[in-house]
Short mmCIF file of C-alpha atoms in Angstrom, two decimals:
data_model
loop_
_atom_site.label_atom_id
_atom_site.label_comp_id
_atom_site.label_asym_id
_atom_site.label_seq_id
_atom_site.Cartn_x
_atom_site.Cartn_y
_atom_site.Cartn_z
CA UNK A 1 49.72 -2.82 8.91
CA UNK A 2 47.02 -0.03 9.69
CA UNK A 3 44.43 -0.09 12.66
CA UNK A 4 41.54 -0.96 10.11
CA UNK A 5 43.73 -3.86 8.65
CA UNK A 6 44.41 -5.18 12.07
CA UNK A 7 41.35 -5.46 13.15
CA UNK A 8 39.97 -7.16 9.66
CA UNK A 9 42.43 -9.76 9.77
CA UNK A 10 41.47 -10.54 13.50
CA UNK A 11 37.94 -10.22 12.62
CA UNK A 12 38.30 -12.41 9.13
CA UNK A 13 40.13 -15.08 11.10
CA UNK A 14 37.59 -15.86 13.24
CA UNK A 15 34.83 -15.72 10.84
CA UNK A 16 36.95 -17.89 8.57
CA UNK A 17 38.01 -20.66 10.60
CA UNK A 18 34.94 -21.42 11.61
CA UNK A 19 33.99 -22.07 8.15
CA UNK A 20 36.78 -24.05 7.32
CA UNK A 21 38.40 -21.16 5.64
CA UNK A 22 41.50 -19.60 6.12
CA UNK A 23 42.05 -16.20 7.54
CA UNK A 24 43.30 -14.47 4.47
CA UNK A 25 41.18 -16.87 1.52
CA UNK A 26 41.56 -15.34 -1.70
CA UNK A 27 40.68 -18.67 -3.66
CA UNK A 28 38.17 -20.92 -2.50
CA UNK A 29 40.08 -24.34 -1.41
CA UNK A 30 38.90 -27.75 -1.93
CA UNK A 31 36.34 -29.36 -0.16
CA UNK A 32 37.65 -31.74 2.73
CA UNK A 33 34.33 -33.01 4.14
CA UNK A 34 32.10 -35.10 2.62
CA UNK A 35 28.99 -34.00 0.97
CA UNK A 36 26.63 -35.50 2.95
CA UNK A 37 28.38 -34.25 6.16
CA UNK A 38 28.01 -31.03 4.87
CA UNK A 39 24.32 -30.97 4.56
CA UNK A 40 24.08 -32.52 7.81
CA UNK A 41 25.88 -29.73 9.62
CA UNK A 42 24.84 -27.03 7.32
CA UNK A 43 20.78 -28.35 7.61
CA UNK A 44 21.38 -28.58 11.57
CA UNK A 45 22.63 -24.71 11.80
CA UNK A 46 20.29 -23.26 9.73
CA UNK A 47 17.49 -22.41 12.27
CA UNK A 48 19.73 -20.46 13.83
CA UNK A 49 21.51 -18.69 10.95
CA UNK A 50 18.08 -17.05 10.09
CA UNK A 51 16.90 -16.42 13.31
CA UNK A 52 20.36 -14.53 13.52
CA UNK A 53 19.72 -12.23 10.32
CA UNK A 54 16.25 -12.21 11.56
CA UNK A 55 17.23 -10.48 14.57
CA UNK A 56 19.53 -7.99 12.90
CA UNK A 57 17.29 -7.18 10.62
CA UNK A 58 14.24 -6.48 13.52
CA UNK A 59 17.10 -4.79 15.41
CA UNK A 60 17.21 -2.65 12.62
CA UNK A 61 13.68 -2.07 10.97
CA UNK A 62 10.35 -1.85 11.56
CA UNK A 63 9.65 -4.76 8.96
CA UNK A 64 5.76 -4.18 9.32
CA UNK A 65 3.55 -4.25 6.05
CA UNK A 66 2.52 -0.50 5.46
CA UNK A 67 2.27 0.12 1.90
CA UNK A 68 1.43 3.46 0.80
CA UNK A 69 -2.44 3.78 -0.12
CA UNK A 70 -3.07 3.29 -4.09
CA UNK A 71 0.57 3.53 -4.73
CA UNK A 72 1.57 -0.06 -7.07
CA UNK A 73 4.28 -1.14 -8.87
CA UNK A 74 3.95 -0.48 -12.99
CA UNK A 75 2.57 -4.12 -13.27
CA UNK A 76 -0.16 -3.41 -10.80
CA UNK A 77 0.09 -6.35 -8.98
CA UNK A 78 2.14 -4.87 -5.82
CA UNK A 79 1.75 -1.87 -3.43
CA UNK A 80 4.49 0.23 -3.10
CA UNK A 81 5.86 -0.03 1.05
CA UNK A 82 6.12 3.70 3.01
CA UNK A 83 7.14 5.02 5.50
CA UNK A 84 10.42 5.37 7.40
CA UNK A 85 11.92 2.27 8.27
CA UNK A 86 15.30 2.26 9.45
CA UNK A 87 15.02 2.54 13.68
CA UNK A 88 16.64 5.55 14.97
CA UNK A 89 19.02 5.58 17.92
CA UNK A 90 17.27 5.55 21.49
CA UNK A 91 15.76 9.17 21.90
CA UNK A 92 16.70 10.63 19.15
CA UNK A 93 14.57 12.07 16.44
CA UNK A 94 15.82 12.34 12.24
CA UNK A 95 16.48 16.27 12.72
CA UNK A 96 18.18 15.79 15.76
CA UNK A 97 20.40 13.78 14.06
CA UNK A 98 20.93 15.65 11.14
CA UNK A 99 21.87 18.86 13.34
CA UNK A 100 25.19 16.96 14.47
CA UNK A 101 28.51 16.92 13.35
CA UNK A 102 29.56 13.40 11.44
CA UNK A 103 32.08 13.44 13.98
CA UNK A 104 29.61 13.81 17.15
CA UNK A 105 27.32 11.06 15.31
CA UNK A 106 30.59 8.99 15.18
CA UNK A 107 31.73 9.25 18.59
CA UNK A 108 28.64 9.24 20.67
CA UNK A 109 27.65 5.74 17.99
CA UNK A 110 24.22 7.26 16.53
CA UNK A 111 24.50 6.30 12.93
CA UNK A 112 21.76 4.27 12.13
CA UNK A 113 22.34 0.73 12.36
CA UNK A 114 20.23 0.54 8.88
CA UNK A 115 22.65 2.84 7.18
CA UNK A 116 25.42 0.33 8.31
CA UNK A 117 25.99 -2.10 5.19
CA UNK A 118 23.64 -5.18 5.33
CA UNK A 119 25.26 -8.42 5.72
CA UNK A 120 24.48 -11.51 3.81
CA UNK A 121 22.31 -14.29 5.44
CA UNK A 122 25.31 -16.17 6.20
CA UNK A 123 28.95 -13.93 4.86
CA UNK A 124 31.34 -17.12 5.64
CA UNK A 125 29.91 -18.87 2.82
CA UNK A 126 28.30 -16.06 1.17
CA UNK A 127 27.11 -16.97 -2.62
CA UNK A 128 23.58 -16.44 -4.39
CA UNK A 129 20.30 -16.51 -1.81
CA UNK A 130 17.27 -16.10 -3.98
CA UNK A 131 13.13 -15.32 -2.98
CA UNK A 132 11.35 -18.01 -2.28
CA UNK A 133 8.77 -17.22 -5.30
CA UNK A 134 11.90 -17.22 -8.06
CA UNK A 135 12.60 -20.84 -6.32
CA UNK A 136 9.30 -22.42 -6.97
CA UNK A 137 8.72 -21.03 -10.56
CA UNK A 138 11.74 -22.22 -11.57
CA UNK A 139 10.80 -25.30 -9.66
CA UNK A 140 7.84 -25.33 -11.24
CA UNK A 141 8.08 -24.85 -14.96
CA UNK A 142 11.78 -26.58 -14.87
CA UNK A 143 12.22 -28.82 -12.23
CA UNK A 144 15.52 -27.16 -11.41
CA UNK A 145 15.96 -26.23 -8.01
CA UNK A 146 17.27 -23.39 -6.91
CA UNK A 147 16.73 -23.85 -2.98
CA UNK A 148 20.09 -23.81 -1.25
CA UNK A 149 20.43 -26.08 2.17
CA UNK A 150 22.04 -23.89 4.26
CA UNK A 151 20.33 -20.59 3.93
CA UNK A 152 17.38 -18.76 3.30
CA UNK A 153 15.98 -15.46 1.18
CA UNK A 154 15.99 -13.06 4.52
CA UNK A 155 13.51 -10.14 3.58
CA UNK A 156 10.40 -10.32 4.22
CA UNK A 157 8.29 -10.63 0.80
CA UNK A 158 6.76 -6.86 1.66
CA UNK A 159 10.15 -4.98 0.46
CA UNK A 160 10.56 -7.12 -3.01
CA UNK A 161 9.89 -6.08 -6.36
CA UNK A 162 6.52 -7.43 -7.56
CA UNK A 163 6.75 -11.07 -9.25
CA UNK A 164 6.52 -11.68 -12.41
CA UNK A 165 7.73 -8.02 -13.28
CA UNK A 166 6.47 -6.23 -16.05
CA UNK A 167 8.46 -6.14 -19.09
CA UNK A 168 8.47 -3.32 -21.45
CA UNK A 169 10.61 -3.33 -25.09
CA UNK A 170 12.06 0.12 -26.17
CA UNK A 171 11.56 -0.89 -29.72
CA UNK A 172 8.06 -1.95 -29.61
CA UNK A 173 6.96 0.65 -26.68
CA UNK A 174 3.40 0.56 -28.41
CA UNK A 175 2.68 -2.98 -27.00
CA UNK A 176 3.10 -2.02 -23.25
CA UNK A 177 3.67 -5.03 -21.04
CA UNK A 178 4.66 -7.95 -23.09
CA UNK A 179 5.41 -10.74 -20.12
CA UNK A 180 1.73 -11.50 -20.34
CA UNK A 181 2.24 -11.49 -16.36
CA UNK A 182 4.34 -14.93 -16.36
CA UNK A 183 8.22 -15.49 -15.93
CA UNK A 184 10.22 -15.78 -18.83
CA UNK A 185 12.05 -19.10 -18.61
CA UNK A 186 13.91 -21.46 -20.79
CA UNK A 187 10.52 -23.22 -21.43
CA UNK A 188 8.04 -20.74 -22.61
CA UNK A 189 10.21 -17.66 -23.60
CA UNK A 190 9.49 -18.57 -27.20
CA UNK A 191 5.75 -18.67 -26.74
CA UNK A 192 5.35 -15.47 -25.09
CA UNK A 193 8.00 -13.27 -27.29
CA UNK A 194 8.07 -14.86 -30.58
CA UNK A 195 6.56 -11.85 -33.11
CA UNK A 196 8.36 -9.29 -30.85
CA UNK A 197 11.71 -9.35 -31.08
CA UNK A 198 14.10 -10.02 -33.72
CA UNK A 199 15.84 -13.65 -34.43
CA UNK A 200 19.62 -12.16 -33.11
CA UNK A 201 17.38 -10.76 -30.14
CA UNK A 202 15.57 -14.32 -29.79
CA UNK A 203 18.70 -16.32 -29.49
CA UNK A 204 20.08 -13.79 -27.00
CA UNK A 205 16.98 -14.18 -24.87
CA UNK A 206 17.41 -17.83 -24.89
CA UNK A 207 21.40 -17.71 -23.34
CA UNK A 208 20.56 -15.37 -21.09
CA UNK A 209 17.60 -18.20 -19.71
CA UNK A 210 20.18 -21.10 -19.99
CA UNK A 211 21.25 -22.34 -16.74
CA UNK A 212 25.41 -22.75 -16.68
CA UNK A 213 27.43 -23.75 -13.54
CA UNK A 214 27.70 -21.24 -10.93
CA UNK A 215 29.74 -21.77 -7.71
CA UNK A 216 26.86 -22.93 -5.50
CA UNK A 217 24.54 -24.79 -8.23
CA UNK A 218 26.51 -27.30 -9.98
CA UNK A 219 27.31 -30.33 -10.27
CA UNK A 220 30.53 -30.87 -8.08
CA UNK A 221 31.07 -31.99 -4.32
CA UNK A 222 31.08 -28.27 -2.61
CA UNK A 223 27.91 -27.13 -4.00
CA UNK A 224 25.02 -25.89 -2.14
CA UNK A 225 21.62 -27.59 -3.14
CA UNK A 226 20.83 -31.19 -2.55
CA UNK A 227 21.15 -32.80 -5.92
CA UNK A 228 23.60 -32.03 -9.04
CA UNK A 229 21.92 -29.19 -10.91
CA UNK A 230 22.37 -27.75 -14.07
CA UNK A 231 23.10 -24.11 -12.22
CA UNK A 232 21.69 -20.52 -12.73
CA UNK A 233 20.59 -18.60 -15.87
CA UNK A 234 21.07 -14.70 -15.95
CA UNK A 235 17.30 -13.74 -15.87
CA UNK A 236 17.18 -15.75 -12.41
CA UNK A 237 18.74 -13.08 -10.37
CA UNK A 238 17.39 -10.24 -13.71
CA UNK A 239 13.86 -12.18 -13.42
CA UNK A 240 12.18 -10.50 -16.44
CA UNK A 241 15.04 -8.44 -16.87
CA UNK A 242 13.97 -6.71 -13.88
CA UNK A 243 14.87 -7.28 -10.11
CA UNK A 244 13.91 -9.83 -8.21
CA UNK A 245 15.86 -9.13 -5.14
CA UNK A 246 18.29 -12.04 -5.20
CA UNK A 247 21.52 -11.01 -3.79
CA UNK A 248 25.08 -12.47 -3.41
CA UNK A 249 28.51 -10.98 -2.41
CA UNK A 250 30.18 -9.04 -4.70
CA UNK A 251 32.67 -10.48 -6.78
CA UNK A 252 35.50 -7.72 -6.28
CA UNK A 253 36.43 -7.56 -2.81
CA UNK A 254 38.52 -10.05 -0.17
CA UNK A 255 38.76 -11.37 1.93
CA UNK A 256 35.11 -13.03 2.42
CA UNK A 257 34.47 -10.70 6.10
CA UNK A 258 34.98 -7.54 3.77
CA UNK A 259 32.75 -8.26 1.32
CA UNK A 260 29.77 -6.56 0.66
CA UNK A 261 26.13 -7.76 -0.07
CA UNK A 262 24.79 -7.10 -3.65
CA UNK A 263 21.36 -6.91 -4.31
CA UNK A 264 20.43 -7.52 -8.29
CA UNK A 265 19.43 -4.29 -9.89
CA UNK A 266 17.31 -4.32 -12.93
CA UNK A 267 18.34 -4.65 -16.51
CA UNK A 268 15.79 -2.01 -17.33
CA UNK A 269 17.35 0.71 -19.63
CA UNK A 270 20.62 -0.55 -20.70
CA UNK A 271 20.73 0.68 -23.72
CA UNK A 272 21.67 4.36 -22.13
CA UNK A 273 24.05 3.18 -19.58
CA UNK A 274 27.57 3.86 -19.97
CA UNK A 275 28.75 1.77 -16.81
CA UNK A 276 27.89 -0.98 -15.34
CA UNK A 277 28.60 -2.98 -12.15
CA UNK A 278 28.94 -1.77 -8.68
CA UNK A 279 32.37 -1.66 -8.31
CA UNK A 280 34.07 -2.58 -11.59
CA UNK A 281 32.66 0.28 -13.86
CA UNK A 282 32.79 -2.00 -17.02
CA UNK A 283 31.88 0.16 -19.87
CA UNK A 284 29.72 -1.51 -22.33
CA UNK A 285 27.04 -4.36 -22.12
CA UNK A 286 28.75 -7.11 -23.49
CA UNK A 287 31.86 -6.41 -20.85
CA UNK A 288 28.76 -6.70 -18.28
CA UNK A 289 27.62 -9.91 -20.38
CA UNK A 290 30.84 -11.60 -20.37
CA UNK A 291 32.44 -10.72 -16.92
CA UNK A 292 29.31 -11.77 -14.96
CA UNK A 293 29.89 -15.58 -16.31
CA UNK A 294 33.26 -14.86 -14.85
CA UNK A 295 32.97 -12.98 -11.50
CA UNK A 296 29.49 -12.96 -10.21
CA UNK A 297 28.84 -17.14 -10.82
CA UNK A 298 31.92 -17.88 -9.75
CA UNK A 299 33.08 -14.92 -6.93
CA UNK A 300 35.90 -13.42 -9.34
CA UNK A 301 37.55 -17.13 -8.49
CA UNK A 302 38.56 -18.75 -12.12
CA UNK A 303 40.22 -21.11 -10.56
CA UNK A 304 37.03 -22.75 -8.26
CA UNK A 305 35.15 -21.89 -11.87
CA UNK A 306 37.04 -24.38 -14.25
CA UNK A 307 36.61 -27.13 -12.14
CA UNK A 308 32.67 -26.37 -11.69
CA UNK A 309 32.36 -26.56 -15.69
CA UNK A 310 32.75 -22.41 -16.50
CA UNK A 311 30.96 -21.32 -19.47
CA UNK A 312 32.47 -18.66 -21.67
CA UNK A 313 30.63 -17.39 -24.62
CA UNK A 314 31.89 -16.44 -27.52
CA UNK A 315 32.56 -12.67 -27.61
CA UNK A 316 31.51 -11.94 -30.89
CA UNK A 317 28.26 -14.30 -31.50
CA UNK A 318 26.99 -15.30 -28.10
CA UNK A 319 27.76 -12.23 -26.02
CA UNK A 320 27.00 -10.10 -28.42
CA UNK A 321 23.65 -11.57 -28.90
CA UNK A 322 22.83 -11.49 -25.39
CA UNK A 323 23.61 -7.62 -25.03
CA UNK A 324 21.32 -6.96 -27.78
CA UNK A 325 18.48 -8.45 -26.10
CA UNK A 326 19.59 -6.70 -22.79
CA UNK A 327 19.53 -3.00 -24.57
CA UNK A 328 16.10 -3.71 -25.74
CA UNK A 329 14.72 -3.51 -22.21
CA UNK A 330 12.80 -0.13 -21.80
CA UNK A 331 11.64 1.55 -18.34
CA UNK A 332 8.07 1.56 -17.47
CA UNK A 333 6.01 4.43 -18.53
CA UNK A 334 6.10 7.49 -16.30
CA UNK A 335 3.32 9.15 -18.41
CA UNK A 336 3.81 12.67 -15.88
CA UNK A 337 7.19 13.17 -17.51
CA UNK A 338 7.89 15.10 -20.29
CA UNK A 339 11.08 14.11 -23.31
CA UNK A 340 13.12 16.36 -21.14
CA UNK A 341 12.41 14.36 -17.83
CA UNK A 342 10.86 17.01 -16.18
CA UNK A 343 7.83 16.59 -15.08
CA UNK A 344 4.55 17.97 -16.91
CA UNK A 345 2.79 20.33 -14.64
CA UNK A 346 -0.39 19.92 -16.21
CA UNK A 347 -0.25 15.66 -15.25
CA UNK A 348 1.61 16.16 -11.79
CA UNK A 349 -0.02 16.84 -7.89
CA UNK A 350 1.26 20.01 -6.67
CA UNK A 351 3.24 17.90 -3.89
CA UNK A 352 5.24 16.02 -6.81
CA UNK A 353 6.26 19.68 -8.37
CA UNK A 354 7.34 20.58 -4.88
CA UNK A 355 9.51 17.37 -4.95
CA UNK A 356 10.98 18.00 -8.00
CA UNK A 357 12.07 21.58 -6.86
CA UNK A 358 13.70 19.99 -4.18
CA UNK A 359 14.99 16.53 -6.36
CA UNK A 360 16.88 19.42 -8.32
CA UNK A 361 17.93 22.47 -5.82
CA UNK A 362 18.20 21.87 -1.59
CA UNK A 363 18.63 18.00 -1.84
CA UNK A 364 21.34 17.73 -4.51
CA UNK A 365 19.92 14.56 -5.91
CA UNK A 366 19.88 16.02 -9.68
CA UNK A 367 23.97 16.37 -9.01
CA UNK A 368 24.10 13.07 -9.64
CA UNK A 369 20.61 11.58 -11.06
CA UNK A 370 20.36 13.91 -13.90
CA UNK A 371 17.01 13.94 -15.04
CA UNK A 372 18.05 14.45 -19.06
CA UNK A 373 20.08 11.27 -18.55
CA UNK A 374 17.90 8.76 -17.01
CA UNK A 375 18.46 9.86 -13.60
CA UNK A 376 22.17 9.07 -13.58
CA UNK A 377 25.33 10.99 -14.74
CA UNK A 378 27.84 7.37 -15.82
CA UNK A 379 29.64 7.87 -12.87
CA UNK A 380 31.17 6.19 -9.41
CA UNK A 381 30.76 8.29 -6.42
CA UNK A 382 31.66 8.04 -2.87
CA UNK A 383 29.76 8.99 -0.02
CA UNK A 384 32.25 8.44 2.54
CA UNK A 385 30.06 7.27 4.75
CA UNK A 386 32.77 6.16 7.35
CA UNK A 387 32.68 9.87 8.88
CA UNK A 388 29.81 8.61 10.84
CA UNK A 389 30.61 5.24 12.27
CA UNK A 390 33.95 3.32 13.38
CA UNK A 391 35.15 0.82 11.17
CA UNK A 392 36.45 -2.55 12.04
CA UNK A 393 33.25 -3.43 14.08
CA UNK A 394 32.17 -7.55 13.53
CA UNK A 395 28.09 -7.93 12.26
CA UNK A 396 27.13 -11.11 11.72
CA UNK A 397 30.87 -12.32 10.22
CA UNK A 398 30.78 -8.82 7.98
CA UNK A 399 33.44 -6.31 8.95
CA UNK A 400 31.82 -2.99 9.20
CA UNK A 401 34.15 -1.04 6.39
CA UNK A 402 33.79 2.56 4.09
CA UNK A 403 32.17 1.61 0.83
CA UNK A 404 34.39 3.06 -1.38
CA UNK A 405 33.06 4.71 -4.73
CA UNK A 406 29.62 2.86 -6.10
CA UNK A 407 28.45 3.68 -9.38
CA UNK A 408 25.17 5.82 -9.72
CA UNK A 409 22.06 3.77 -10.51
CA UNK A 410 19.18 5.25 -12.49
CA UNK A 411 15.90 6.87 -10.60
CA UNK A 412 13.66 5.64 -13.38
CA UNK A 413 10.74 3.40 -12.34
CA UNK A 414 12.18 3.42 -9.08
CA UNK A 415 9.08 2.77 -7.15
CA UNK A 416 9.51 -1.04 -8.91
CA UNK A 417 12.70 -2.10 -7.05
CA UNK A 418 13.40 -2.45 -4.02
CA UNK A 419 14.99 -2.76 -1.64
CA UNK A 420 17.45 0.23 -2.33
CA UNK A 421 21.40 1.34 -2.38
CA UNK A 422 23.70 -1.48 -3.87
CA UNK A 423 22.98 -4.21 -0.84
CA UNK A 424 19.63 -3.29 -0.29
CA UNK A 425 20.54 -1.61 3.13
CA UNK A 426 17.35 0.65 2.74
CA UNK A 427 13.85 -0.93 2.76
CA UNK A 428 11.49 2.16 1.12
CA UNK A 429 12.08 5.22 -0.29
CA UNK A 430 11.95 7.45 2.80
CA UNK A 431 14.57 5.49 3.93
CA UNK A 432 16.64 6.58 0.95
CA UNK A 433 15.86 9.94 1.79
CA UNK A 434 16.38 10.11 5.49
CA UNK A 435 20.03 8.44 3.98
CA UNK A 436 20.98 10.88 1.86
CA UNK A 437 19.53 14.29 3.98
CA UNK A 438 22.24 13.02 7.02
CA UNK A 439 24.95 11.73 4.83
CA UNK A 440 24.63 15.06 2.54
CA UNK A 441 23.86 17.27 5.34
CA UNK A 442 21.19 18.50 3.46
CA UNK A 443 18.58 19.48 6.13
CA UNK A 444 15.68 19.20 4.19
CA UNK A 445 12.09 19.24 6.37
CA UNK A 446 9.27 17.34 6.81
CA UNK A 447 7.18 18.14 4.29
CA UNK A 448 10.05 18.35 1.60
CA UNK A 449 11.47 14.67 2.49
CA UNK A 450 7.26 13.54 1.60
CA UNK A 451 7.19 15.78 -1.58
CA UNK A 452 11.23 14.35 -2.63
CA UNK A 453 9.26 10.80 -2.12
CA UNK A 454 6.25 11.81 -4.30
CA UNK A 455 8.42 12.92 -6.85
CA UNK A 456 10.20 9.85 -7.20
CA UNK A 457 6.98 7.56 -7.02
CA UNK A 458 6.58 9.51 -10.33
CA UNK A 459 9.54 8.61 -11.59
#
């Protein structure tokens, strides 16, 4: 056994037992306690389970509301947050930082806590968490609740997508924002898209709104809201086939201290995506479609998932149904780009130009968000990261671990959807770029870090 492995099964086994969960859990075992007791105990620790990510996360941010002045999300109903927001080390400024070694940043601890992977609200139990606003629509229009009892959404409302999003159809691109500003749901999807989409496209809509078990809304003993529910749909996390900011652990990885946060990313644009999923690089929609049933509801456990009532639609009917509603999803409009996705320099400011120059040459983002392809090249990529920190460090029950390769997410619209990386570690987009210049070593200055950020606001 290796130093890193050492230290994560010391680590896991005291995060796990005080869950109830042994050391090395690769299945989920059966609940011993009763129900009731559960709530109890899980109702009575839950002040201080949020004030604990709340801390972290003011350890780590400066979680102020500072949106960028007339910069909104595509539906108009959101500013767009600026500014850099991760908190450097004491004394230290970003390009004193970036003029060290990974190796000096490693050993004298200066990595940015905010760079560090983000933990979920509560990693021993881990499972879906999702914003308060997706909670009381659903709530609302379905009377299904979706409002766990032992934890709370943890961002502040500031760094989420706007809600409803916008959604746009890449077959009918003429009729611009078709949500008619609500939240699809199983009850009024009909009303608002009936005319638009085809009858194949219609019934796909509709599965991908139905609510089927999912390991913390069911209807068994270990679940995690109050009363036996019905479960989750796929637009609940994909609200509007968008991003709503719900996250969860990801499916792929054990045991439960390793595992890292995944914050939803949008469905917008599927139909030119040759991978999909963080880790599992699943190479068509309907693999996405039919594994998420599988892995994300149920944490890759099939075993916890039978008992919970697992639903498994039929590969060639249901899922393929449901993937061609997904690939009809279009970005918003970025009316300052040309076909070619450059951008048009009679539309953009001078300072965007400047951004693209550097988006393309000195800040090797273009290496992997190729402009001709959406912003992404259909690959996994990693950053190796761990040059810059120790691993085996304990936050908040997560073992601080490398990330391994992560697939490369599209640039498009990305203005609409934070926060960013795959567990929404980084709050705005000058985080993302204060990210990449250290972990790159790219070295870019002042003034090109703000034009790289007003080139992607164009995006």
């Amino acid at each position: 056994m290796n130093r890193w492995s050492s230290m994560l099964v010391f680590a896991v086994g005291a995060v796990a037992l005080a869950d109830g969960l042994p050391p090395d859990a690769t299945y989920r075992p059966l609940p011993t306690v009763p129900l009731s007791t559960v709530i109890r105990n899980d109702r009575a620790a839950k002040p201080a389970v949020q004030q604990r990510q709340r801390a972290l996360l003011e350890s780590r941010y400066d979680l102020s509301d500072r949106p960028i002045p007339n910069v909104k999300m595509s539906g108009g109903r959101k500013f767009v947050q600026g500014g850099v927001r991760v908190k450097l080390p004491a004394g230290k400024t970003w390009d004193q930082l970036a003029a060290l070694t990974p190796e000096q940043i490693r050993d004298q601890n200066l990595f940015p806590q905010g760079f560090l992977r983000l933990p979920h609200v509560k990693q021993s139990a881990g499972g879906q968490v999702f914003p308060q606003q997706q909670i009381d629509q659903i709530n609302a229009q379905e009377k299904r609740s979706l409002q766990r009892f032992d934890v709370d959404f943890d961002l502040p409302d500031a760094f989420t997508p706007e809600f409803p999003a916008p959604i746009f159809l890449q077959n009918r691109p003429d009729l611009g924002d078709v949500s008619q500003g609500k939240l699809l749901t199983i009850r009024n999807y009909y009303e608002i898209m009936v005319g638009n989409i085809t009858p194949v496209q219609m019934e796909g809509l509709r599965l991908l709104l139905t609510p089927f078990p999912q390991e913390e809304f069911n209807q068994t003993e270990d679940r995690k809201v109050v009363e036996q529910s019905n479960g989750v749909a796929c637009l609940d996390c994909h609200a509007n086939f968008h991003s709503n900011a719900a996250f969860h652990l990801t499916p792929d990885v054990r045991p439960q201290a390793a595992r890292f946060r995944l914050d939803t990313t949008s469905l917008r644009g599927m139909f030119n995506q040759q991978i999909h999923g963080s880790k599992r690089s699943l190479r068509s929609v309907e693999d996405f479609t039919e594994f998420e049933q599988r892995t994300a509801y149920f944490n890759g456990d099939h075993v916890s998932a039978t008992r919970k009532g697992v639903n498994l639609p039929d590969r060639p009917n249901q899922v393929a149904m449901m993937a061609q509603m997904q690939n009809m999803i279009d970005f918003p409009p970025a009316p300052k780009l040309r076909p070619d996705g450059t951008l048009d320099p009679a539309k953009a400011t001078p300072k965007e130009l400047a951004g693209e120059q550097v988006f393309n040459g000195k800040g090797q983002c273009a290496t992997c968000h190729v402009p001709r392809n959406d912003f992404l090249d259909d690959r996994m990529h990693d950053l190796k990261t761990e040059r810059f920190f120790k691993s085996g460090v304990v936050v908040n029950d997560q073992v601080v671990l490398p990330d391994g390769p992560i697939k490369t997410f599209t640039l498009r619209g990305i203005k609409d959807s934070p926060p960013y990386l795959h567990d929404g570690r980084l709050l705005t987009l000058a985080d993302t770029v204060e990210f990449f210049n250290l972990v790159l070593g790219t070295k870019l200055s002042a003034d090109e870090k703000d034009s790289l950020v007003d080139y992607m606001l164009a995006l």
